[in-house]
PDB file of C-alpha atoms in Angstrom:
ATOM      1  CA  MET A   1       0.190   0.157   0.015  1.00 43.00           C
ATOM      2  CA  MET A   2       1.427   3.507  -1.207  1.00 39.00           C
ATOM      3  CA  LYS A   3       2.169   5.821   1.992  1.00 40.00           C
ATOM      4  CA  GLU A   4      -0.172   8.382   1.073  1.00 40.00           C
ATOM      5  CA  LYS A   5      -2.948   5.678   1.447  1.00 35.00           C
ATOM      6  CA  LEU A   6      -2.047   4.780   5.073  1.00 35.00           C
ATOM      7  CA  ILE A   7      -4.917   5.554   7.213  1.00 35.00           C
ATOM      8  CA  PHE A   8      -3.009   5.678  10.528  1.00 35.00           C
ATOM      9  CA  THR A   9       0.374   7.564  11.171  1.00 34.00           C
ATOM     10  CA  GLU A  10       2.671   6.323  13.943  1.00 36.00           C
ATOM     11  CA  ILE A  11       4.648   8.855  15.892  1.00 35.00           C
ATOM     12  CA  ILE A  12       7.075   8.470  18.795  1.00 33.00           C
ATOM     13  CA  MET A  13       6.123  11.094  21.279  1.00 35.00           C
ATOM     14  CA  THR A  14       8.925  12.031  23.881  1.00 32.00           C
ATOM     15  CA  VAL A  15       7.111  13.146  27.567  1.00 34.00           C
ATOM     16  CA  LEU A  16       8.871  15.489  29.515  1.00 32.00           C
ATOM     17  CA  ILE A  17       7.912  16.929  32.981  1.00 31.00           C
ATOM     18  CA  ARG A  18      10.434  19.734  34.764  1.00 32.00           C
ATOM     19  CA  GLY A  19      12.735  19.323  31.576  1.00 31.00           C
ATOM     20  CA  ASN A  20      13.334  15.791  32.881  1.00 28.00           C
ATOM     21  CA  ASP A  21      12.710  12.889  29.981  1.00 33.00           C
ATOM     22  CA  ILE A  22      10.430  10.403  31.443  1.00 29.00           C
ATOM     23  CA  GLY A  23       9.836   8.401  28.648  1.00 39.00           C
ATOM     24  CA  ALA A  24       8.897   7.779  25.159  1.00 46.00           C
ATOM     25  CA  HIS A  25       5.711   6.337  23.785  1.00 50.00           C
ATOM     26  CA  SER A  26       4.338   5.059  20.404  1.00 50.00           C
ATOM     27  CA  VAL A  27       1.054   6.544  19.475  1.00 56.00           C
ATOM     28  CA  ARG A  28      -1.090   6.144  16.558  1.00 59.00           C
ATOM     29  CA  ILE A  29      -3.058   9.309  15.107  1.00 60.00           C
ATOM     30  CA  ASP A  30      -5.936   8.602  13.318  1.00 60.00           C
ATOM     31  CA  ASN A  31      -7.328  12.463  11.729  1.00 59.00           C
ATOM     32  CA  GLY A  32      -5.367  14.308  14.459  1.00 66.00           C
ATOM     33  CA  GLN A  33      -6.884  11.747  17.169  1.00 84.00           C
ATOM     34  CA  VAL A  34      -4.971   9.266  19.514  1.00 90.00           C
ATOM     35  CA  GLN A  35      -7.120   6.966  20.847  1.00 93.00           C
ATOM     36  CA  LYS A  36      -8.656   7.036  24.343  1.00 95.00           C
ATOM     37  CA  ALA A  37      -6.168   4.045  25.997  1.00 95.00           C
ATOM     38  CA  GLU A  38      -2.997   5.830  24.317  1.00 95.00           C
ATOM     39  CA  LEU A  39      -3.808   9.159  25.251  1.00 96.00           C
ATOM     40  CA  LEU A  40      -4.597   8.055  28.951  1.00 97.00           C
ATOM     41  CA  GLU A  41      -1.148   6.346  28.821  1.00 96.00           C
ATOM     42  CA  VAL A  42       0.399   9.759  27.734  1.00 95.00           C
ATOM     43  CA  MET A  43      -1.387  11.350  30.369  1.00 97.00           C
ATOM     44  CA  GLU A  44      -0.435   9.405  33.558  1.00 97.00           C
ATOM     45  CA  SER A  45       3.272   9.427  32.120  1.00 96.00           C
ATOM     46  CA  ARG A  46       3.149  13.081  32.315  1.00 96.00           C
ATOM     47  CA  ALA A  47       1.451  13.409  35.558  1.00 97.00           C
ATOM     48  CA  GLU A  48       3.315  10.570  36.962  1.00 97.00           C
ATOM     49  CA  HIS A  49       0.715   9.107  38.417  1.00 97.00           C
ATOM     50  CA  GLU A  50      -2.424   6.768  37.639  1.00 97.00           C
ATOM     51  CA  ILE A  51      -5.673   8.447  36.502  1.00 98.00           C
ATOM     52  CA  GLU A  52      -8.269   7.522  38.359  1.00 98.00           C
ATOM     53  CA  ASP A  53     -11.661   8.808  36.636  1.00 98.00           C
ATOM     54  CA  TYR A  54     -11.639  10.733  33.578  1.00 98.00           C
ATOM     55  CA  ALA A  55     -13.858  11.943  30.701  1.00 98.00           C
ATOM     56  CA  TYR A  56     -12.786  11.115  26.711  1.00 98.00           C
ATOM     57  CA  THR A  57     -15.092  13.425  24.884  1.00 97.00           C
ATOM     58  CA  ASP A  58     -14.979  16.528  22.284  1.00 97.00           C
ATOM     59  CA  MET A  59     -15.278  19.384  24.510  1.00 98.00           C
ATOM     60  CA  ASP A  60     -15.372  22.019  21.769  1.00 96.00           C
ATOM     61  CA  GLN A  61     -17.299  19.841  18.921  1.00 95.00           C
ATOM     62  CA  ASP A  62     -14.578  20.234  16.456  1.00 94.00           C
ATOM     63  CA  GLY A  63     -14.621  16.301  15.579  1.00 94.00           C
ATOM     64  CA  VAL A  64     -11.922  15.567  18.047  1.00 95.00           C
ATOM     65  CA  LYS A  65     -11.795  14.105  21.659  1.00 96.00           C
ATOM     66  CA  GLU A  66     -10.051  15.424  24.197  1.00 97.00           C
ATOM     67  CA  LEU A  67      -9.065  13.741  27.731  1.00 98.00           C
ATOM     68  CA  ILE A  68      -9.666  15.270  31.026  1.00 98.00           C
ATOM     69  CA  GLY A  69      -8.022  12.889  33.856  1.00 98.00           C
ATOM     70  CA  VAL A  70      -8.187  13.589  37.921  1.00 98.00           C
ATOM     71  CA  TYR A  71      -6.547  11.602  40.649  1.00 98.00           C
ATOM     72  CA  LEU A  72      -5.517  12.004  44.231  1.00 98.00           C
ATOM     73  CA  ASP A  73      -2.317  13.133  45.492  1.00 97.00           C
ATOM     74  CA  GLU A  74      -0.634  11.960  48.966  1.00 96.00           C
ATOM     75  CA  ASP A  75      -2.755  14.237  50.815  1.00 95.00           C
ATOM     76  CA  ASN A  76      -6.118  13.879  49.243  1.00 96.00           C
ATOM     77  CA  TYR A  77      -5.983  16.823  47.028  1.00 97.00           C
ATOM     78  CA  CYS A  78      -7.628  16.408  43.637  1.00 98.00           C
ATOM     79  CA  HIS A  79      -5.394  16.957  40.620  1.00 98.00           C
ATOM     80  CA  ALA A  80      -6.816  17.243  37.100  1.00 98.00           C
ATOM     81  CA  TRP A  81      -5.040  16.827  33.702  1.00 98.00           C
ATOM     82  CA  TYR A  82      -5.662  17.846  30.146  1.00 98.00           C
ATOM     83  CA  CYS A  83      -4.573  16.146  26.878  1.00 97.00           C
ATOM     84  CA  SER A  84      -5.245  17.983  23.828  1.00 96.00           C
ATOM     85  CA  GLY A  85      -6.933  15.081  20.975  1.00 95.00           C
ATOM     86  CA  ASP A  86      -3.426  14.791  19.092  1.00 93.00           C
ATOM     87  CA  GLY A  87      -1.520  14.503  22.360  1.00 93.00           C
ATOM     88  CA  GLN A  88       0.581  17.311  21.760  1.00 93.00           C
ATOM     89  CA  THR A  89      -0.488  19.106  25.119  1.00 95.00           C
ATOM     90  CA  CYS A  90      -0.729  17.662  28.396  1.00 97.00           C
ATOM     91  CA  MET A  91      -0.827  19.739  31.398  1.00 97.00           C
ATOM     92  CA  LEU A  92      -2.202  20.491  35.135  1.00 98.00           C
ATOM     93  CA  VAL A  93      -5.483  22.363  34.700  1.00 98.00           C
ATOM     94  CA  TYR A  94      -6.718  22.123  38.441  1.00 98.00           C
ATOM     95  CA  GLN A  95      -5.609  21.636  41.783  1.00 96.00           C
ATOM     96  CA  GLY A  96      -7.399  21.311  44.841  1.00 94.00           C
ATOM     97  CA  ASN A  97      -6.549  22.588  48.392  1.00 90.00           C
ATOM     98  CA  THR A  98      -9.198  20.589  50.395  1.00 92.00           C
ATOM     99  CA  TYR A  99      -9.180  17.201  51.639  1.00 94.00           C
ATOM    100  CA  THR A 100     -11.309  14.986  49.084  1.00 96.00           C
ATOM    101  CA  ASP A 101     -12.155  11.480  49.414  1.00 96.00           C
ATOM    102  CA  ARG A 102     -12.849  11.035  45.833  1.00 96.00           C
ATOM    103  CA  CYS A 103     -12.926  13.217  42.629  1.00 98.00           C
ATOM    104  CA  ILE A 104     -15.689  12.581  40.443  1.00 98.00           C
ATOM    105  CA  VAL A 105     -15.590  13.472  36.438  1.00 98.00           C
ATOM    106  CA  GLU A 106     -19.121  14.422  35.089  1.00 98.00           C
ATOM    107  CA  ILE A 107     -19.747  15.160  31.296  1.00 98.00           C
ATOM    108  CA  LEU A 108     -22.099  18.143  30.999  1.00 98.00           C
ATOM    109  CA  ASP A 109     -23.291  18.434  27.155  1.00 97.00           C
ATOM    110  CA  ILE A 110     -24.945  21.541  27.197  1.00 94.00           C
ATOM    111  CA  GLY A 111     -25.290  21.795  23.002  1.00 91.00           C
ATOM    112  CA  ASP A 112     -22.617  23.693  21.416  1.00 92.00           C
ATOM    113  CA  GLU A 113     -20.113  22.560  23.827  1.00 96.00           C
ATOM    114  CA  ILE A 114     -19.084  19.826  26.224  1.00 98.00           C
ATOM    115  CA  HIS A 115     -18.080  21.115  29.829  1.00 98.00           C
ATOM    116  CA  ILE A 116     -16.319  18.994  32.331  1.00 98.00           C
ATOM    117  CA  ALA A 117     -17.318  19.108  36.084  1.00 98.00           C
ATOM    118  CA  LEU A 118     -14.902  18.265  38.663  1.00 98.00           C
ATOM    119  CA  ASN A 119     -16.615  16.896  41.941  1.00 98.00           C
ATOM    120  CA  ASN A 120     -14.534  17.147  45.270  1.00 97.00           C
ATOM    121  CA  THR A 121     -16.702  14.473  47.472  1.00 95.00           C
ATOM    122  CA  VAL A 122     -16.498  13.502  51.189  1.00 92.00           C
ATOM    123  CA  LEU A 123     -17.896  10.409  52.624  1.00 86.00           C
ATOM    124  CA  PHE A 124     -19.414  12.182  55.490  1.00 82.00           C
ATOM    125  CA  GLY A 125     -21.425  15.454  55.616  1.00 77.00           C
ATOM    126  CA  PRO A 126     -22.143  18.346  53.377  1.00 78.00           C
ATOM    127  CA  TRP A 127     -18.737  19.276  52.578  1.00 84.00           C
ATOM    128  CA  LYS A 128     -18.783  19.032  48.408  1.00 93.00           C
ATOM    129  CA  HIS A 129     -17.809  21.153  45.962  1.00 96.00           C
ATOM    130  CA  TYR A 130     -17.339  21.309  42.431  1.00 98.00           C
ATOM    131  CA  SER A 131     -15.362  23.101  39.601  1.00 98.00           C
ATOM    132  CA  ILE A 132     -16.583  23.485  35.901  1.00 98.00           C
ATOM    133  CA  LEU A 133     -14.074  23.219  33.125  1.00 98.00           C
ATOM    134  CA  ALA A 134     -14.453  24.358  29.256  1.00 98.00           C
ATOM    135  CA  LEU A 135     -12.356  24.154  26.196  1.00 98.00           C
ATOM    136  CA  GLN A 136     -12.618  27.353  24.118  1.00 96.00           C
ATOM    137  CA  ASN A 137     -10.169  28.974  21.692  1.00 94.00           C
ATOM    138  CA  GLN A 138      -8.198  25.485  22.072  1.00 92.00           C
ATOM    139  CA  GLU A 139      -7.440  26.749  25.941  1.00 96.00           C
ATOM    140  CA  ILE A 140      -8.675  25.132  28.978  1.00 97.00           C
ATOM    141  CA  VAL A 141     -11.013  27.637  30.510  1.00 97.00           C
ATOM    142  CA  CYS A 142     -12.085  27.481  34.336  1.00 97.00           C
ATOM    143  CA  LEU A 143     -15.780  28.473  34.062  1.00 98.00           C
ATOM    144  CA  LEU A 144     -16.267  27.851  37.989  1.00 97.00           C
ATOM    145  CA  SER A 145     -14.001  26.913  40.777  1.00 96.00           C
ATOM    146  CA  ASP A 146     -14.488  25.520  43.503  1.00 96.00           C
ATOM    147  CA  GLN A 147     -18.283  26.139  44.610  1.00 97.00           C
ATOM    148  CA  HIS A 148     -20.226  24.467  46.875  1.00 96.00           C
ATOM    149  CA  GLY A 149     -22.332  21.322  45.930  1.00 97.00           C
ATOM    150  CA  TYR A 150     -22.361  18.689  43.106  1.00 97.00           C
ATOM    151  CA  VAL A 151     -23.099  18.857  39.618  1.00 98.00           C
ATOM    152  CA  ARG A 152     -24.220  16.687  37.113  1.00 98.00           C
ATOM    153  CA  LEU A 153     -26.273  15.995  33.892  1.00 98.00           C
ATOM    154  CA  SER A 154     -29.897  14.539  34.380  1.00 96.00           C
ATOM    155  CA  ASP A 155     -31.231  11.849  32.151  1.00 94.00           C
ATOM    156  CA  GLU A 156     -33.695  14.703  30.981  1.00 94.00           C
ATOM    157  CA  ARG A 157     -30.545  16.902  30.580  1.00 95.00           C
ATOM    158  CA  ASP A 158     -30.686  19.191  33.285  1.00 97.00           C
ATOM    159  CA  VAL A 159     -27.452  20.808  34.490  1.00 98.00           C
ATOM    160  CA  VAL A 160     -28.590  19.601  38.385  1.00 98.00           C
ATOM    161  CA  LEU A 161     -26.335  21.335  41.446  1.00 98.00           C
ATOM    162  CA  THR A 162     -27.120  19.405  44.595  1.00 97.00           C
ATOM    163  CA  VAL A 163     -26.724  20.643  47.924  1.00 96.00           C
ATOM    164  CA  GLU A 164     -26.443  18.737  51.530  1.00 95.00           C
ATOM    165  CA  ALA A 165     -27.724  19.492  54.741  1.00 94.00           C
ATOM    166  CA  TYR A 166     -29.420  17.940  57.777  1.00 93.00           C
ATOM    167  CA  ASP A 167     -33.258  19.161  57.307  1.00 95.00           C
ATOM    168  CA  GLY A 168     -35.225  16.201  56.721  1.00 96.00           C
ATOM    169  CA  CYS A 169     -36.709  15.841  59.878  1.00 96.00           C
ATOM    170  CA  TYR A 170     -37.358  17.531  63.432  1.00 95.00           C
ATOM    171  CA  GLU A 171     -37.909  15.288  66.588  1.00 92.00           C
ATOM    172  CA  PRO A 172     -38.956  16.951  69.561  1.00 90.00           C
ATOM    173  CA  ASP A 173     -36.086  15.153  71.730  1.00 89.00           C
ATOM    174  CA  PHE A 174     -33.672  15.887  69.646  1.00 89.00           C
ATOM    175  CA  GLY A 175     -34.011  18.588  67.289  1.00 91.00           C
ATOM    176  CA  MET A 176     -33.133  18.785  63.334  1.00 91.00           C
ATOM    177  CA  THR A 177     -32.035  15.091  61.712  1.00 91.00           C
ATOM    178  CA  THR A 178     -31.635  13.237  58.476  1.00 93.00           C
ATOM    179  CA  HIS A 179     -28.938  13.644  55.905  1.00 93.00           C
ATOM    180  CA  THR A 180     -30.713  15.341  52.714  1.00 95.00           C
ATOM    181  CA  TRP A 181     -29.865  16.157  49.365  1.00 94.00           C
ATOM    182  CA  LYS A 182     -31.987  19.045  47.148  1.00 96.00           C
ATOM    183  CA  HIS A 183     -31.710  19.959  44.065  1.00 97.00           C
ATOM    184  CA  THR A 184     -31.602  23.024  41.827  1.00 97.00           C
ATOM    185  CA  TYR A 185     -30.520  23.903  38.441  1.00 98.00           C
ATOM    186  CA  LEU A 186     -28.122  25.690  36.388  1.00 98.00           C
ATOM    187  CA  TYR A 187     -28.190  27.888  32.830  1.00 96.00           C
ATOM    188  CA  TYR A 188     -25.249  28.206  30.613  1.00 97.00           C
ATOM    189  CA  ASP A 189     -25.755  31.623  28.911  1.00 95.00           C
ATOM    190  CA  GLY A 190     -22.753  31.282  26.382  1.00 94.00           C
ATOM    191  CA  GLY A 191     -20.498  32.642  28.675  1.00 94.00           C
ATOM    192  CA  MET A 192     -21.015  32.160  32.241  1.00 96.00           C
ATOM    193  CA  TYR A 193     -23.325  29.582  34.317  1.00 98.00           C
ATOM    194  CA  LYS A 194     -26.364  30.939  36.538  1.00 97.00           C
ATOM    195  CA  GLU A 195     -28.728  29.325  38.758  1.00 98.00           C
ATOM    196  CA  TYR A 196     -32.832  28.941  37.820  1.00 97.00           C
ATOM    197  CA  VAL A 197     -33.673  30.499  40.923  1.00 96.00           C
ATOM    198  CA  ALA A 198     -37.234  29.321  42.449  1.00 96.00           C
ATOM    199  CA  ALA A 199     -40.096  32.030  43.256  1.00 96.00           C
ATOM    200  CA  GLU A 200     -42.634  30.976  45.944  1.00 96.00           C
ATOM    201  CA  MET A 201     -45.963  30.632  44.709  1.00 96.00           C
ATOM    202  CA  THR A 202     -49.204  30.668  46.968  1.00 97.00           C
ATOM    203  CA  GLU A 203     -51.542  27.924  46.369  1.00 97.00           C
ATOM    204  CA  GLU A 204     -54.392  30.260  44.956  1.00 97.00           C
ATOM    205  CA  GLU A 205     -51.560  30.679  41.992  1.00 97.00           C
ATOM    206  CA  PHE A 206     -50.458  26.631  41.807  1.00 98.00           C
ATOM    207  CA  LEU A 207     -54.109  25.777  41.511  1.00 98.00           C
ATOM    208  CA  THR A 208     -54.713  27.675  38.544  1.00 97.00           C
ATOM    209  CA  TYR A 209     -52.391  25.432  36.533  1.00 98.00           C
ATOM    210  CA  ARG A 210     -54.251  22.324  34.911  1.00 98.00           C
ATOM    211  CA  ASN A 211     -53.779  18.910  36.801  1.00 98.00           C
ATOM    212  CA  ALA A 212     -52.353  20.847  39.824  1.00 98.00           C
ATOM    213  CA  GLN A 213     -55.618  19.535  42.152  1.00 98.00           C
ATOM    214  CA  THR A 214     -54.794  15.969  40.888  1.00 98.00           C
ATOM    215  CA  VAL A 215     -51.288  16.221  42.023  1.00 98.00           C
ATOM    216  CA  LYS A 216     -52.026  17.695  45.491  1.00 97.00           C
ATOM    217  CA  ASP A 217     -54.898  15.097  46.200  1.00 97.00           C
ATOM    218  CA  LYS A 218     -52.354  11.976  45.008  1.00 97.00           C
ATOM    219  CA  ILE A 219     -49.811  13.962  47.500  1.00 97.00           C
ATOM    220  CA  ASP A 220     -52.714  14.044  50.428  1.00 96.00           C
ATOM    221  CA  ALA A 221     -53.325  10.332  49.494  1.00 95.00           C
ATOM    222  CA  GLN A 222     -50.076   9.434  49.994  1.00 93.00           C
ATOM    223  CA  TRP A 223     -49.701  10.956  53.546  1.00 93.00           C
ATOM    224  CA  LYS A 224     -53.302   9.793  54.925  1.00 86.00           C
ATOM    225  CA  GLN A 225     -52.187   7.686  58.227  1.00 88.00           C
ATOM    226  CA  SER A 226     -53.481   7.679  61.601  1.00 85.00           C
ATOM    227  CA  ASP A 227     -50.523   9.088  63.456  1.00 89.00           C
ATOM    228  CA  ILE A 228     -50.627  12.366  60.548  1.00 93.00           C
ATOM    229  CA  THR A 229     -51.965  15.564  62.211  1.00 93.00           C
ATOM    230  CA  ALA A 230     -51.312  18.105  59.590  1.00 94.00           C
ATOM    231  CA  LEU A 231     -49.742  18.651  56.046  1.00 96.00           C
ATOM    232  CA  GLU A 232     -48.074  22.044  55.270  1.00 97.00           C
ATOM    233  CA  TYR A 233     -47.672  22.861  51.419  1.00 97.00           C
ATOM    234  CA  THR A 234     -45.229  25.581  49.762  1.00 98.00           C
ATOM    235  CA  TYR A 235     -44.917  25.817  46.162  1.00 98.00           C
ATOM    236  CA  TYR A 236     -41.858  26.661  43.980  1.00 97.00           C
ATOM    237  CA  ILE A 237     -41.708  27.641  40.402  1.00 97.00           C
ATOM    238  CA  ARG A 238     -38.176  27.837  38.226  1.00 97.00           C
ATOM    239  CA  GLN A 239     -37.926  29.320  34.533  1.00 95.00           C
ATOM    240  CA  ASN A 240     -36.995  26.029  33.479  1.00 96.00           C
ATOM    241  CA  GLY A 241     -40.114  23.844  33.587  1.00 96.00           C
ATOM    242  CA  ILE A 242     -39.935  23.213  37.056  1.00 97.00           C
ATOM    243  CA  MET A 243     -41.893  23.168  40.312  1.00 97.00           C
ATOM    244  CA  HIS A 244     -41.320  21.795  43.581  1.00 98.00           C
ATOM    245  CA  ILE A 245     -44.246  21.241  46.049  1.00 98.00           C
ATOM    246  CA  GLN A 246     -42.658  21.173  49.689  1.00 98.00           C
ATOM    247  CA  CYS A 247     -44.936  18.969  51.572  1.00 97.00           C
ATOM    248  CA  ASP A 248     -44.147  19.121  55.261  1.00 97.00           C
ATOM    249  CA  VAL A 249     -45.604  16.211  57.459  1.00 97.00           C
ATOM    250  CA  GLN A 250     -46.397  16.737  61.213  1.00 95.00           C
ATOM    251  CA  ASP A 251     -46.958  13.660  63.310  1.00 93.00           C
ATOM    252  CA  GLU A 252     -48.688  13.369  66.771  1.00 91.00           C
ATOM    253  CA  SER A 253     -45.702  13.176  68.800  1.00 90.00           C
ATOM    254  CA  GLY A 254     -45.054  17.331  67.542  1.00 91.00           C
ATOM    255  CA  GLY A 255     -42.288  15.691  64.918  1.00 94.00           C
ATOM    256  CA  MET A 256     -41.861  16.992  61.460  1.00 96.00           C
ATOM    257  CA  GLN A 257     -40.765  15.208  58.613  1.00 96.00           C
ATOM    258  CA  TYR A 258     -39.761  17.601  55.824  1.00 98.00           C
ATOM    259  CA  GLY A 259     -39.885  16.758  51.959  1.00 97.00           C
ATOM    260  CA  TYR A 260     -40.592  17.908  48.455  1.00 98.00           C
ATOM    261  CA  TYR A 261     -41.983  16.489  45.154  1.00 98.00           C
ATOM    262  CA  THR A 262     -40.214  17.706  42.039  1.00 98.00           C
ATOM    263  CA  VAL A 263     -43.078  17.998  38.919  1.00 97.00           C
ATOM    264  CA  ARG A 264     -42.550  19.408  35.490  1.00 97.00           C
ATOM    265  CA  TYR A 265     -44.778  21.916  33.806  1.00 97.00           C
ATOM    266  CA  GLU A 266     -45.273  23.518  30.039  1.00 96.00           C
ATOM    267  CA  GLY A 267     -47.268  26.315  29.870  1.00 93.00           C
ATOM    268  CA  GLY A 268     -50.404  26.216  32.098  1.00 95.00           C
ATOM    269  CA  ILE A 269     -50.374  22.070  32.315  1.00 98.00           C
ATOM    270  CA  LEU A 270     -48.662  20.346  34.956  1.00 98.00           C
ATOM    271  CA  GLU A 271     -47.889  16.662  34.744  1.00 97.00           C
ATOM    272  CA  ARG A 272     -50.397  14.475  36.526  1.00 96.00           C
ATOM    273  CA  GLU A 273     -47.941  12.568  38.575  1.00 96.00           C
ATOM    274  CA  PRO A 274     -46.469  14.249  41.904  1.00 95.00           C
ATOM    275  CA  GLY A 275     -43.086  13.142  40.771  1.00 93.00           C
ATOM    276  CA  GLU A 276     -39.785  12.388  42.517  1.00 93.00           C
ATOM    277  CA  TYR A 277     -40.011  12.814  46.450  1.00 97.00           C
ATOM    278  CA  ASN A 278     -36.826  13.846  48.029  1.00 97.00           C
ATOM    279  CA  PRO A 279     -36.288  14.832  51.903  1.00 97.00           C
ATOM    280  CA  GLY A 280     -35.145  18.382  53.061  1.00 97.00           C
ATOM    281  CA  GLN A 281     -36.336  21.721  52.812  1.00 97.00           C
ATOM    282  CA  MET A 282     -36.481  23.337  49.291  1.00 97.00           C
ATOM    283  CA  ASP A 283     -35.435  27.007  48.876  1.00 96.00           C
ATOM    284  CA  VAL A 284     -35.414  29.407  46.378  1.00 95.00           C
ATOM    285  CA  ARG A 285     -31.656  29.030  45.719  1.00 95.00           C
ATOM    286  CA  PHE A 286     -28.555  27.516  46.463  1.00 96.00           C
ATOM    287  CA  SER A 287     -25.954  28.978  45.107  1.00 96.00           C
ATOM    288  CA  ASP A 288     -24.062  32.703  44.978  1.00 95.00           C
ATOM    289  CA  LEU A 289     -24.381  32.562  41.044  1.00 97.00           C
ATOM    290  CA  GLU A 290     -26.158  35.048  39.380  1.00 96.00           C
ATOM    291  CA  ALA A 291     -30.022  34.664  39.371  1.00 95.00           C
ATOM    292  CA  VAL A 292     -32.383  33.490  36.441  1.00 93.00           C
ATOM    293  CA  TYR A 293     -35.771  34.487  37.648  1.00 88.00           C
ATOM    294  CA  ALA A 294     -39.041  32.692  37.323  1.00 76.00           C
ATOM    295  CA  GLY A 295     -41.434  35.621  39.070  1.00 56.00           C
ATOM    296  CA  ASN A 296     -44.027  34.486  41.363  1.00 45.00           C
ATOM    297  CA  ARG A 297     -46.884  33.875  38.202  1.00 45.00           C
ATOM    298  CA  ARG A 298     -47.214  31.551  35.278  1.00 44.00           C
ATOM    299  CA  VAL A 299     -44.258  31.357  33.413  1.00 43.00           C
ATOM    300  CA  SER A 300     -44.793  30.278  29.554  1.00 40.00           C
ATOM    301  CA  GLY A 301     -43.015  26.995  28.542  1.00 38.00           C
TER     302      GLY A 301
END
């Protein structure tokens, strides 16, 4: 086969760190793309550490996949490395400064770009934080750095920010207890991330939505028990087509169980089912990001 008809080109890449030669790699490039396993080897050699989690994806949608990989150092600080799709650029792009039990990579597909969330997690307590990386003009950009919470992409393609607290239950003898995970939603406007801030609604406003009474009746039925003395409702709406129905349940001992349902709406129509239930107390916002407001009346879909 003639040279010009070869599909693959094999090159020898010498990987340097701090001016010292730490090895050479034979890597195969296909249309400017080093394959995942070989690119991972290059990254681990460059970082001098095994990569514990990674994302191999086309971040800037140019047809070539890049690699973002993470590991924890001896102090349990998260390090994130980036390698370009051709393997020519491989460098440290993030270094945490707080103790972390695990660093988890999440892919955020937002359409024209794919962002990478670096989630620094701990096994116990609510002390999680995240950063978000993008590849813009062939350079890694940190869009958000060390923000409180955990970020992921839901099955419905929402960018979900989860924050933790201990606010799921009140017991007269012990006070507030129960570890909870509460969700809010982020929006990327092409330059920065913002939060879809929730607005509190009155029950009268909530009931103007079609199917709202049906949903409320189904929630009432779920909590009809002999020891339940009261249900207290609060309603929240977000601009991204999501409502939360906070239903706090009081029992005859004076205890209170806090939790909320998440329901989707479009225009003036609510889904007919109560949706997912999560323990905890919903609020209008859970971050310091710029707000995208829904207002406190009906929001068109």
